[in-house]
Amino acid sequence: MTGLGPELVGKGLERLKQAVPGVSRVLWQPGGQGERTDKDILKEADVAARALGVRLQFVEARGPEDFDRAFSDMTRARAGALTVLVSPMFFGERRRLVDLAAKNRLPTVYPWREFVAAGGLMAYGADLADLFRRAATYIDKILKGAKPGDLPIEQPTKYELVINLKSSAT
C-alpha cells in the first residue's frame, strides 16, 4: 500500500492557498521518509508552489527538539501559513505541532485527519482508516500463502479534506 505522500503535497498546498492566500513556509523533516521519498516530496512541493504562484521556504525540524526554533524562525519571517508534510515523527508529535501552530497563529494544512482531531485547522490526504482496512486483505492473502513480492502496490482510493470549523473561527 502507498499513501501517495509526495503526490498529495500539491493538493494540500492548493487547499491551504484557497483558505489562506499568503502561504509562505513549509515545515519539513529531512530523512523522515527515506532519501528518495523526501526528494520526491520536495520536488512535488516546489512544482505545486510554482503552479500556484506561492513562494515556499522550507524550515527543517529533524526532531521534536527543533520545533520551538522552527516556529520561532517562521514567526520572525512573518510566515502567512504552514504546510506540515508527511512524516511519522510529525504524526507522533501532532498535538504539539497543532498547539504550536495555534500559539503562533499560523493557519496550517496537515496530511491526515488526526491532526484536525487534535485541534488543527485542516487536513488533506489519503484516508488512513481505509488504507488500514485494505491492508487487512493483503495480510489475509499472505497468510493464505501469497508471496508479498507478488502482490501489486495499491494506491489510495479515498481521500479526504477535513476542516476544523472551531479552529478556523479563531
Short mmCIF file of C-alpha atoms in Angstrom, two decimals, residues 12-13 15-17 20 22-28 54 56-61 67 70-71 74-75 78-85 90 96-102 104-111 115 121-123:
data_model
loop_
_atom_site.label_atom_id
_atom_site.label_comp_id
_atom_site.label_asym_id
_atom_site.label_seq_id
_atom_site.Cartn_x
_atom_site.Cartn_y
_atom_site.Cartn_z
CA GLY A 12 -2.69 20.21 0.23
CA LEU A 13 -0.96 23.44 -0.80
CA ARG A 15 -6.41 23.76 -0.40
CA LEU A 16 -4.40 25.90 2.01
CA LYS A 17 -3.91 28.65 -0.58
CA VAL A 20 -5.20 31.45 3.21
CA GLY A 22 -0.42 34.05 1.97
CA VAL A 23 1.19 30.59 2.17
CA SER A 24 4.93 31.05 2.55
CA ARG A 25 6.52 28.35 4.70
CA VAL A 26 6.63 24.57 4.69
CA LEU A 27 7.78 22.62 7.74
CA TRP A 28 9.80 19.63 6.62
CA VAL A 54 3.43 30.55 -3.96
CA LEU A 56 7.92 28.28 -0.39
CA GLN A 57 10.64 28.26 2.18
CA PHE A 58 11.48 25.02 3.90
CA VAL A 59 12.08 25.04 7.62
CA GLU A 60 13.78 21.91 8.87
CA ALA A 61 12.72 20.10 12.01
CA PHE A 67 10.03 22.62 16.83
CA ALA A 70 11.36 26.25 13.64
CA PHE A 71 8.23 28.09 14.77
CA MET A 74 8.67 31.17 10.85
CA THR A 75 7.27 33.86 13.15
CA ARG A 78 6.26 36.52 9.09
CA ALA A 79 5.06 33.28 7.57
CA GLY A 80 1.47 33.53 6.39
CA ALA A 81 0.65 29.85 6.70
CA LEU A 82 2.20 26.44 7.13
CA THR A 83 2.04 23.08 5.43
CA VAL A 84 3.14 20.10 7.51
CA LEU A 85 4.43 17.34 5.26
CA PHE A 90 5.18 14.66 12.83
CA ARG A 96 2.45 19.62 19.93
CA LEU A 97 2.56 20.77 16.30
CA VAL A 98 -1.10 21.77 16.39
CA ASP A 99 -0.56 23.67 19.66
CA LEU A 100 2.50 25.50 18.28
CA ALA A 101 0.67 26.42 15.06
CA ALA A 102 -2.23 27.84 17.11
CA ASN A 104 1.92 31.25 16.59
CA ARG A 105 -1.34 31.96 14.73
CA LEU A 106 -0.24 30.01 11.65
CA PRO A 107 -3.09 28.56 9.58
CA THR A 108 -1.89 25.04 8.78
CA VAL A 109 -2.77 22.16 6.50
CA TYR A 110 -1.77 18.71 7.70
CA PRO A 111 -1.52 15.40 5.83
CA PHE A 115 -4.17 16.46 13.20
CA LEU A 121 -7.21 23.77 11.03
CA MET A 122 -7.36 21.45 8.02
CA ALA A 123 -6.06 18.22 6.56
#
